[in-house]
Coordinates of C-alpha atoms in Angstrom, one line a residue:
M103 CA 0.0 0.0 0.0
A104 CA 1.4 3.4 -1.0
R105 CA 2.3 5.7 1.8
G106 CA -0.1 8.6 1.2
P107 CA -1.4 10.1 -2.1
P108 CA 0.9 11.3 -4.9
I109 CA 2.0 14.9 -4.7
T110 CA -0.3 15.9 -7.5
E111 CA -3.3 15.3 -5.3
L112 CA -2.3 17.4 -2.3
H113 CA -3.0 20.9 -3.4
Y114 CA -6.0 23.2 -3.9
D115 CA -7.2 22.9 -7.5
E116 CA -7.1 26.6 -8.4
A117 CA -3.9 28.3 -7.3
P118 CA -3.2 31.1 -7.5
S119 CA -6.6 32.7 -7.3
V120 CA -6.4 36.1 -5.8
D121 CA -8.7 39.1 -5.5
S122 CA -7.5 42.4 -4.0
V123 CA -5.2 41.7 -1.1
P124 CA -5.1 42.0 1.8
G125 CA -8.8 41.3 2.0
P126 CA -11.2 42.8 4.6
K127 CA -11.1 39.8 6.9
S128 CA -7.3 39.7 6.8
R129 CA -7.1 43.4 7.6
E130 CA -9.4 42.9 10.5
L131 CA -7.5 40.0 12.0
I132 CA -4.2 41.9 11.6
R133 CA -5.7 44.9 13.4
R134 CA -6.9 42.6 16.2
Q135 CA -3.5 41.1 16.4
E136 CA -1.8 44.5 16.6
N137 CA -4.0 45.4 19.5
I138 CA -3.4 42.4 21.7
D139 CA -0.4 40.4 20.5
S140 CA 3.3 41.1 21.2
S141 CA 5.1 44.0 19.4
A142 CA 7.7 41.4 18.5
V143 CA 5.3 40.0 15.8
A144 CA 7.0 40.6 12.5
Y145 CA 5.9 38.5 9.5
P146 CA 2.6 40.3 8.8
E147 CA 4.6 43.5 8.3
D148 CA 6.0 42.0 5.1
I149 CA 3.0 39.9 4.0
P150 CA -0.3 41.2 5.4
I151 CA -2.3 38.0 5.4
A152 CA -4.4 36.0 7.9
F153 CA -4.4 32.3 7.0
D154 CA -7.3 30.0 7.0
S155 CA -6.2 26.6 5.6
G156 CA -3.5 24.9 3.6
K157 CA -3.1 21.9 1.3
G158 CA 0.2 20.7 -0.1
A159 CA 2.1 23.7 -1.5
T160 CA -1.0 26.0 -1.5
V161 CA -2.6 28.1 1.2
R162 CA -5.9 30.0 1.5
D163 CA -6.5 33.1 3.5
V164 CA -9.6 34.1 5.5
D165 CA -10.9 36.0 2.5
G166 CA -10.8 33.0 0.2
N167 CA -7.7 34.0 -1.7
T168 CA -5.5 31.0 -2.7
F169 CA -1.7 31.3 -3.0
I170 CA 1.2 29.1 -4.0
D171 CA 3.4 28.8 -1.0
M172 CA 7.1 29.2 -1.8
F173 CA 8.4 29.5 1.7
A174 CA 6.6 26.7 3.7
G175 CA 6.7 28.4 7.1
I176 CA 10.4 29.1 6.5
G177 CA 11.3 25.5 5.7
V178 CA 9.0 23.8 8.2
L179 CA 6.4 22.1 5.9
N180 CA 8.6 20.0 3.7
V181 CA 5.8 17.5 3.0
G182 CA 3.3 20.2 2.6
H183 CA 0.4 21.7 4.5
S184 CA -2.0 19.1 6.0
N185 CA -0.3 16.1 4.4
P186 CA -2.9 13.3 4.8
Y187 CA -0.4 10.5 5.4
V188 CA 1.1 12.5 8.3
L189 CA -2.2 13.6 9.7
E190 CA -3.6 10.1 9.8
A191 CA -0.9 9.2 12.3
V192 CA -1.3 12.5 14.1
H193 CA -5.0 11.9 14.8
E194 CA -4.4 8.3 15.8
Q195 CA -1.7 9.3 18.3
A196 CA -3.5 12.4 19.7
D197 CA -6.5 10.3 20.6
K198 CA -4.2 7.9 22.6
F199 CA -1.5 9.9 24.2
V200 CA 0.3 13.3 23.7
H201 CA 3.0 13.9 26.2
T202 CA 5.5 11.5 27.9
V203 CA 8.6 13.5 28.9
D204 CA 11.3 10.9 28.0
F205 CA 9.5 7.7 28.9
P206 CA 9.8 5.2 26.1
T207 CA 7.0 5.0 23.5
E208 CA 6.9 3.4 20.1
A209 CA 6.6 6.9 18.6
R210 CA 9.8 8.1 20.2
L211 CA 11.8 5.0 19.4
E212 CA 10.6 4.8 15.8
L213 CA 11.6 8.4 15.1
I214 CA 15.1 7.8 16.6
E215 CA 15.5 4.7 14.5
K216 CA 14.3 6.6 11.4
L217 CA 16.7 9.4 12.0
D218 CA 19.5 6.9 12.4
E219 CA 18.5 5.3 9.1
I220 CA 18.8 8.6 7.2
A221 CA 21.8 10.0 9.2
P222 CA 25.0 10.9 7.3
E223 CA 27.5 8.1 6.8
G224 CA 29.8 8.2 9.9
L225 CA 26.9 8.9 12.2
R226 CA 24.5 6.2 10.9
G227 CA 24.6 3.2 13.2
N228 CA 26.8 5.1 15.7
M229 CA 24.4 7.8 16.8
R230 CA 22.5 9.0 19.8
T231 CA 19.6 11.4 19.7
V232 CA 18.4 13.8 22.4
F233 CA 15.1 15.6 22.0
G234 CA 14.9 19.0 23.6
G235 CA 12.4 21.8 23.6
P236 CA 10.2 22.8 20.7
T237 CA 12.5 25.1 18.7
G238 CA 15.7 24.8 16.8
S239 CA 17.3 27.1 19.3
D240 CA 16.8 24.3 21.9
A241 CA 18.7 21.9 19.7
V242 CA 21.6 24.4 19.3
E243 CA 21.7 24.9 23.1
A244 CA 22.0 21.1 23.5
A245 CA 24.8 21.0 21.0
I246 CA 26.7 23.8 22.8
K247 CA 26.2 22.0 26.1
L248 CA 27.3 18.7 24.7
S249 CA 30.4 20.2 23.2
K250 CA 31.4 21.9 26.5
Y251 CA 30.7 18.8 28.5
N252 CA 33.0 16.6 26.3
T253 CA 35.9 19.1 26.1
D254 CA 35.8 21.1 29.3
G255 CA 36.2 24.0 26.9
T256 CA 34.3 27.3 27.0
G257 CA 34.9 29.0 23.7
L258 CA 33.2 28.5 20.3
V259 CA 34.0 29.2 16.7
A260 CA 31.0 30.4 14.7
F261 CA 30.7 32.2 11.4
R262 CA 29.8 35.6 10.1
G263 CA 26.4 35.6 8.5
A264 CA 25.2 32.8 10.8
Y265 CA 21.8 32.5 12.4
H266 CA 21.3 29.8 15.0
G267 CA 18.4 30.9 17.1
A268 CA 17.0 33.3 19.7
T269 CA 17.9 31.8 23.1
S270 CA 21.1 33.1 24.8
G271 CA 23.5 30.4 23.7
A272 CA 22.1 30.3 20.1
M273 CA 22.2 34.1 19.9
S274 CA 25.9 34.0 21.1
V275 CA 26.9 32.0 18.0
T276 CA 24.5 34.0 15.7
S277 CA 26.4 36.9 14.1
N278 CA 23.7 39.5 13.7
K279 CA 24.7 42.3 16.1
K280 CA 21.5 44.2 15.9
F281 CA 19.5 41.0 16.8
K282 CA 21.5 40.4 20.0
E283 CA 22.9 43.8 21.1
A284 CA 20.2 44.5 23.7
Y285 CA 20.8 41.1 25.4
T286 CA 24.6 41.2 26.0
P287 CA 26.6 39.9 27.7
L288 CA 25.9 36.5 26.2
L289 CA 28.3 33.5 26.2
P290 CA 31.9 34.6 26.5
D291 CA 34.6 33.5 24.1
V292 CA 32.6 33.2 20.8
V293 CA 34.7 34.1 17.8
H294 CA 33.1 34.6 14.4
A295 CA 35.2 33.6 11.4
P296 CA 34.4 34.5 7.8
Y297 CA 32.1 32.3 5.9
P298 CA 33.1 31.9 2.2
H299 CA 30.9 33.9 0.0
P300 CA 32.8 34.5 -3.3
F301 CA 30.2 36.9 -4.7
R302 CA 30.5 39.3 -1.7
D303 CA 34.2 38.6 -1.0
G304 CA 35.2 39.6 -4.5
K305 CA 37.4 36.5 -4.5
S306 CA 37.5 33.3 -6.5
P307 CA 35.8 30.3 -4.8
Q308 CA 39.1 28.8 -3.9
E309 CA 40.5 32.0 -2.5
S310 CA 37.3 32.6 -0.5
V311 CA 37.6 29.1 1.0
D312 CA 41.3 29.4 1.7
H313 CA 40.8 32.7 3.5
A314 CA 38.0 31.4 5.7
L315 CA 39.9 28.2 6.6
E316 CA 43.0 30.1 7.4
E317 CA 41.1 32.3 9.8
V318 CA 39.5 29.3 11.5
Q319 CA 42.9 27.6 11.9
Q320 CA 44.5 30.7 13.3
I321 CA 41.7 31.2 15.9
L322 CA 42.3 27.7 17.1
E323 CA 46.1 27.2 16.6
D324 CA 47.8 30.6 16.7
P325 CA 49.1 31.2 20.2
Y326 CA 47.6 34.7 19.8
G327 CA 44.5 33.5 18.1
G328 CA 42.4 34.8 21.0
L329 CA 40.3 31.7 21.9
A330 CA 41.9 30.2 24.9
N331 CA 39.7 27.2 25.7
P332 CA 37.9 26.0 22.6
A333 CA 34.9 23.7 23.0
G334 CA 33.7 23.4 19.4
I335 CA 32.9 24.8 16.0
I336 CA 29.3 25.4 14.8
V337 CA 28.5 26.0 11.2
E338 CA 25.5 25.9 8.8
P339 CA 26.3 23.8 5.7
I340 CA 24.3 26.4 3.8
Q341 CA 23.5 29.7 5.5
G342 CA 19.8 30.4 5.5
E343 CA 19.1 33.7 7.1
G344 CA 22.5 34.8 5.8
G345 CA 21.1 34.7 2.3
V346 CA 21.2 31.0 1.1
V347 CA 25.0 31.3 1.0
T348 CA 26.2 28.0 -0.4
P349 CA 29.9 27.5 0.4
P350 CA 32.3 26.4 -2.4
E351 CA 33.7 22.9 -2.5
G352 CA 36.3 22.3 0.1
F353 CA 35.1 24.5 2.9
L354 CA 33.2 22.0 5.0
K355 CA 35.9 19.4 4.5
G356 CA 38.5 21.9 5.6
V357 CA 36.5 22.8 8.7
R358 CA 36.1 19.1 9.4
D359 CA 39.9 18.6 9.2
I360 CA 40.6 21.6 11.5
A361 CA 38.1 20.4 14.1
T362 CA 39.7 16.9 14.0
D363 CA 43.2 18.2 14.2
N364 CA 42.3 20.3 17.3
D365 CA 40.2 17.7 19.0
V366 CA 37.0 19.7 19.2
P367 CA 33.5 18.7 18.1
L368 CA 32.2 19.9 14.8
V369 CA 28.5 20.9 14.9
F370 CA 26.4 21.2 11.8
D371 CA 23.3 23.3 12.1
E372 CA 20.9 21.5 9.7
I373 CA 17.7 23.1 11.1
Q374 CA 16.8 25.0 7.9
C375 CA 18.8 23.1 5.3
G376 CA 18.2 19.5 6.4
L377 CA 15.6 16.8 6.2
G378 CA 15.5 16.8 2.4
R379 CA 15.5 20.5 1.7
T380 CA 18.5 20.4 -0.6
G381 CA 17.8 17.2 -2.4
E382 CA 19.9 15.1 0.1
W383 CA 18.7 14.3 3.6
W384 CA 21.3 16.7 4.9
A385 CA 23.0 19.6 3.1
S386 CA 26.4 18.4 4.4
E387 CA 26.0 15.2 2.3
W388 CA 26.6 17.2 -0.8
D389 CA 30.2 17.6 0.4
G390 CA 30.5 14.1 1.9
V391 CA 31.4 15.6 5.3
T392 CA 30.1 14.2 8.6
P393 CA 29.8 16.3 11.8
D394 CA 30.2 15.1 15.4
I395 CA 27.0 16.8 16.3
M396 CA 24.0 17.8 14.2
T397 CA 20.9 19.9 15.0
T398 CA 17.5 19.4 13.4
A399 CA 14.1 21.0 13.9
K400 CA 11.7 22.9 11.6
A401 CA 10.6 20.1 9.2
L402 CA 11.2 17.4 11.9
G403 CA 7.7 17.9 13.3
G404 CA 6.2 16.7 10.0
V405 CA 3.3 19.2 9.4
G406 CA 4.4 22.0 11.7
F407 CA 4.5 20.3 15.2
P408 CA 7.2 21.9 17.3
L409 CA 10.0 19.4 17.8
S410 CA 13.8 19.6 17.8
A411 CA 16.6 17.1 18.2
T412 CA 20.3 16.9 18.5
M413 CA 22.0 14.0 16.8
Y414 CA 25.5 13.1 17.8
H415 CA 28.2 10.4 17.6
E416 CA 27.8 7.8 20.4
D417 CA 31.4 8.5 21.6
L418 CA 30.1 11.9 22.9
D419 CA 27.3 10.3 24.9
T420 CA 29.0 11.1 28.2
W421 CA 26.0 12.8 29.9
G422 CA 24.7 11.3 33.1
S423 CA 21.1 10.9 33.9
G424 CA 19.3 14.2 33.8
D425 CA 22.3 16.2 32.6
H426 CA 20.2 17.5 29.8
A427 CA 16.5 18.0 30.2
G428 CA 13.4 19.6 28.6
T429 CA 9.7 19.2 29.3
Y430 CA 8.7 18.9 25.7
R431 CA 11.2 16.2 24.8
G432 CA 8.3 13.8 24.9
H433 CA 6.0 15.3 22.2
V434 CA 4.9 12.0 20.8
V435 CA 2.4 13.5 18.4
G436 CA 5.2 15.4 16.8
M437 CA 7.4 12.3 16.8
R438 CA 4.8 10.3 15.0
A439 CA 4.4 13.1 12.5
G440 CA 8.2 13.3 12.0
T441 CA 8.4 9.6 11.2
R442 CA 5.5 9.7 8.8
A443 CA 7.0 12.8 7.0
I444 CA 10.3 10.9 6.5
E445 CA 8.4 7.9 5.2
Y446 CA 6.4 10.1 2.8
I447 CA 9.7 11.7 1.4
Q448 CA 11.1 8.2 0.9
E449 CA 8.0 6.7 -0.7
H450 CA 7.6 9.5 -3.2
D451 CA 11.3 10.0 -3.9
L452 CA 11.1 13.6 -3.0
L453 CA 14.9 14.0 -2.7
A454 CA 15.3 13.4 -6.4
H455 CA 12.2 15.6 -7.0
A456 CA 13.8 18.4 -5.0
R457 CA 17.0 18.2 -6.9
E458 CA 15.3 18.3 -10.3
L459 CA 12.8 21.0 -9.4
G460 CA 15.3 23.1 -7.7
E461 CA 17.4 23.2 -10.8
Y462 CA 14.4 24.3 -12.7
L463 CA 13.8 27.2 -10.3
R464 CA 17.4 28.3 -10.5
D465 CA 17.5 28.1 -14.3
R466 CA 14.4 30.3 -14.5
L467 CA 16.0 32.9 -12.2
R468 CA 19.3 32.7 -14.1
E469 CA 17.5 33.3 -17.4
A470 CA 15.8 36.3 -15.9
G471 CA 19.2 37.6 -14.7
E472 CA 20.8 37.3 -18.2
S473 CA 19.3 40.6 -19.2
N474 CA 19.0 42.1 -15.7
P475 CA 22.2 43.1 -14.0
Q476 CA 20.3 43.8 -10.7
L477 CA 19.7 40.0 -10.3
A478 CA 23.4 39.5 -9.6
E479 CA 23.6 35.9 -8.4
V480 CA 21.5 32.8 -8.1
R481 CA 22.6 30.0 -5.7
G482 CA 21.5 27.1 -3.6
R483 CA 20.8 23.4 -3.7
G484 CA 17.6 21.5 -4.2
L485 CA 14.6 23.5 -3.1
F486 CA 16.7 25.9 -1.2
V487 CA 17.2 28.8 -3.6
G488 CA 18.5 32.3 -3.2
A489 CA 18.6 35.2 -5.7
E490 CA 20.7 38.2 -4.7
F491 CA 19.7 41.7 -5.9
V492 CA 22.0 44.8 -6.2
D493 CA 21.6 48.4 -7.4
A494 CA 23.3 50.0 -10.3
D495 CA 26.5 50.4 -8.3
G496 CA 26.6 46.7 -7.3
N497 CA 25.5 47.4 -3.7
P498 CA 22.9 45.3 -1.9
D499 CA 19.3 46.4 -2.8
G500 CA 16.8 45.4 -0.3
D501 CA 14.2 47.7 -1.9
V502 CA 14.0 45.4 -5.0
A503 CA 13.6 42.3 -2.8
D504 CA 10.8 44.1 -0.9
A505 CA 9.1 45.1 -4.2
I506 CA 9.3 41.5 -5.6
Q507 CA 7.8 40.1 -2.4
D508 CA 4.9 42.6 -2.6
Y509 CA 4.3 41.9 -6.3
C510 CA 4.3 38.2 -5.8
F511 CA 1.8 38.5 -2.9
E512 CA -0.6 40.6 -5.0
H513 CA -0.4 38.0 -7.7
G514 CA -0.9 34.9 -5.5
V515 CA 2.7 33.7 -4.7
L516 CA 4.2 33.8 -1.3
V517 CA 8.0 34.3 -1.2
W518 CA 10.4 35.4 1.5
K519 CA 13.6 37.3 1.8
A520 CA 17.0 36.8 3.5
G521 CA 20.5 38.2 3.6
R522 CA 22.3 40.6 5.7
H523 CA 20.7 43.5 3.9
G524 CA 17.4 41.8 3.1
N525 CA 18.3 41.8 -0.6
V526 CA 18.1 38.1 -1.3
L527 CA 14.9 36.5 -2.6
R528 CA 14.7 33.2 -0.7
L529 CA 12.6 30.3 -2.0
L530 CA 12.1 27.2 0.1
P531 CA 8.8 25.7 -1.0
P532 CA 7.4 22.4 0.2
L533 CA 9.2 19.4 -1.4
V534 CA 5.7 18.4 -2.7
L535 CA 5.5 21.4 -5.0
T536 CA 4.6 20.1 -8.4
H537 CA 6.2 21.1 -11.7
D538 CA 3.0 22.8 -12.8
L539 CA 2.8 24.8 -9.7
A540 CA 6.4 25.7 -9.9
E541 CA 6.1 26.9 -13.4
T542 CA 3.1 29.1 -12.5
A543 CA 4.9 30.5 -9.5
M544 CA 8.1 31.2 -11.5
D545 CA 6.1 33.0 -14.2
V546 CA 4.9 35.4 -11.4
I547 CA 8.3 35.7 -9.8
V548 CA 10.1 36.4 -13.1
D549 CA 7.4 39.0 -14.0
A550 CA 8.0 40.5 -10.5
V551 CA 11.7 40.7 -11.2
E552 CA 11.2 42.4 -14.5
Q553 CA 8.6 44.8 -13.3
T554 CA 10.3 45.9 -10.1
T555 CA 13.9 46.2 -11.4
T556 CA 12.6 48.3 -14.3
A557 CA 10.7 50.5 -11.8
T558 CA 13.8 50.9 -9.5
A559 CA 16.0 51.6 -12.4
T560 CA 14.0 54.7 -13.2
R561 CA 13.9 56.1 -9.7

């Protein structure tokens, strides 16, 4: 029996189908939210919409407008909204039992075994998994704690352009100064090395990699490198919030070698780029590099359930009973959903689908950039795509990215942005996006690029 319907059957039939947006009901709900919700709410400022329902790679707002979803809750909904194969198990589990802390359940053990099955070579069969709180930040905190516990070190090497989360430890290794400046002091002894980004560095890919690796090596090995007691290195195999920055070949392997030479754990943050997003289970597999510790969250909860995990080599499993804890490490509904999502990806060969369809998205964007110098670079892997926009002088142009997002929203396609200057169009649709929906969405996005760059060129 097939595990769930084919991806062609998951979506609303007519998408996009949009009247004037935002509609009156969306405006009313946004107004209510502004009156009673936290001032920290941010997303409706960019896309003023109130959601009602979703199916596959399509969503519907409270006014009945239907959109193609090209950002999937920022990489959460890899198997789409309301995937029926996942929800079948969710309903079954929710009717039985929801919360177990870390008592054994079939749901918990099945997900751990499934994660081991898809783990990178080098971890597979030699792995332990610890569930933590509901967010990716919790997984990062666990990775930091585990690194310190095993090394007796205090310092960490992270990278410029990194985003790892909003809790204190995760903010410490995040590089965005504005994001964390009001909360200092955070963890001491965090040093941020350059992340290779040839387009911005103005270097060749090899020069960019060599420079980054030299800096990391000096931080750890130079007697005056500044980091006295290193505990580990944490890096995103592809930077997400940083702008879908995809490092050139040799960078991850070089970092792996440096970590090994200096006897410190290497942590890969796969929270946004993992679980099939890039067309491999883990983005680091593109480079054939295995970390000592790996974080996962976002898509782990199957259809949006909050769940995070830290996966690590069994040699690092030195914690004693209760040395790491978290109330929601027993979210068995999320665990059942996670296992079903992995099974759905396997059954429908969505890794290959993500590779093929991602190449189509990048090709369409590159074609649009051939006659448009403001679309300066297209990058990414699988269905993790970034397009960087610049002004006539080659400087980051966030206004263009804003205008593209607005145009797409008005024409029924939801996209998001990234990058240090908000000038990168970031596409991370559900892996169940069909080719037909992708073609329709890209027609809108390419039109948006042409319309908005023409408009900004005449400012």
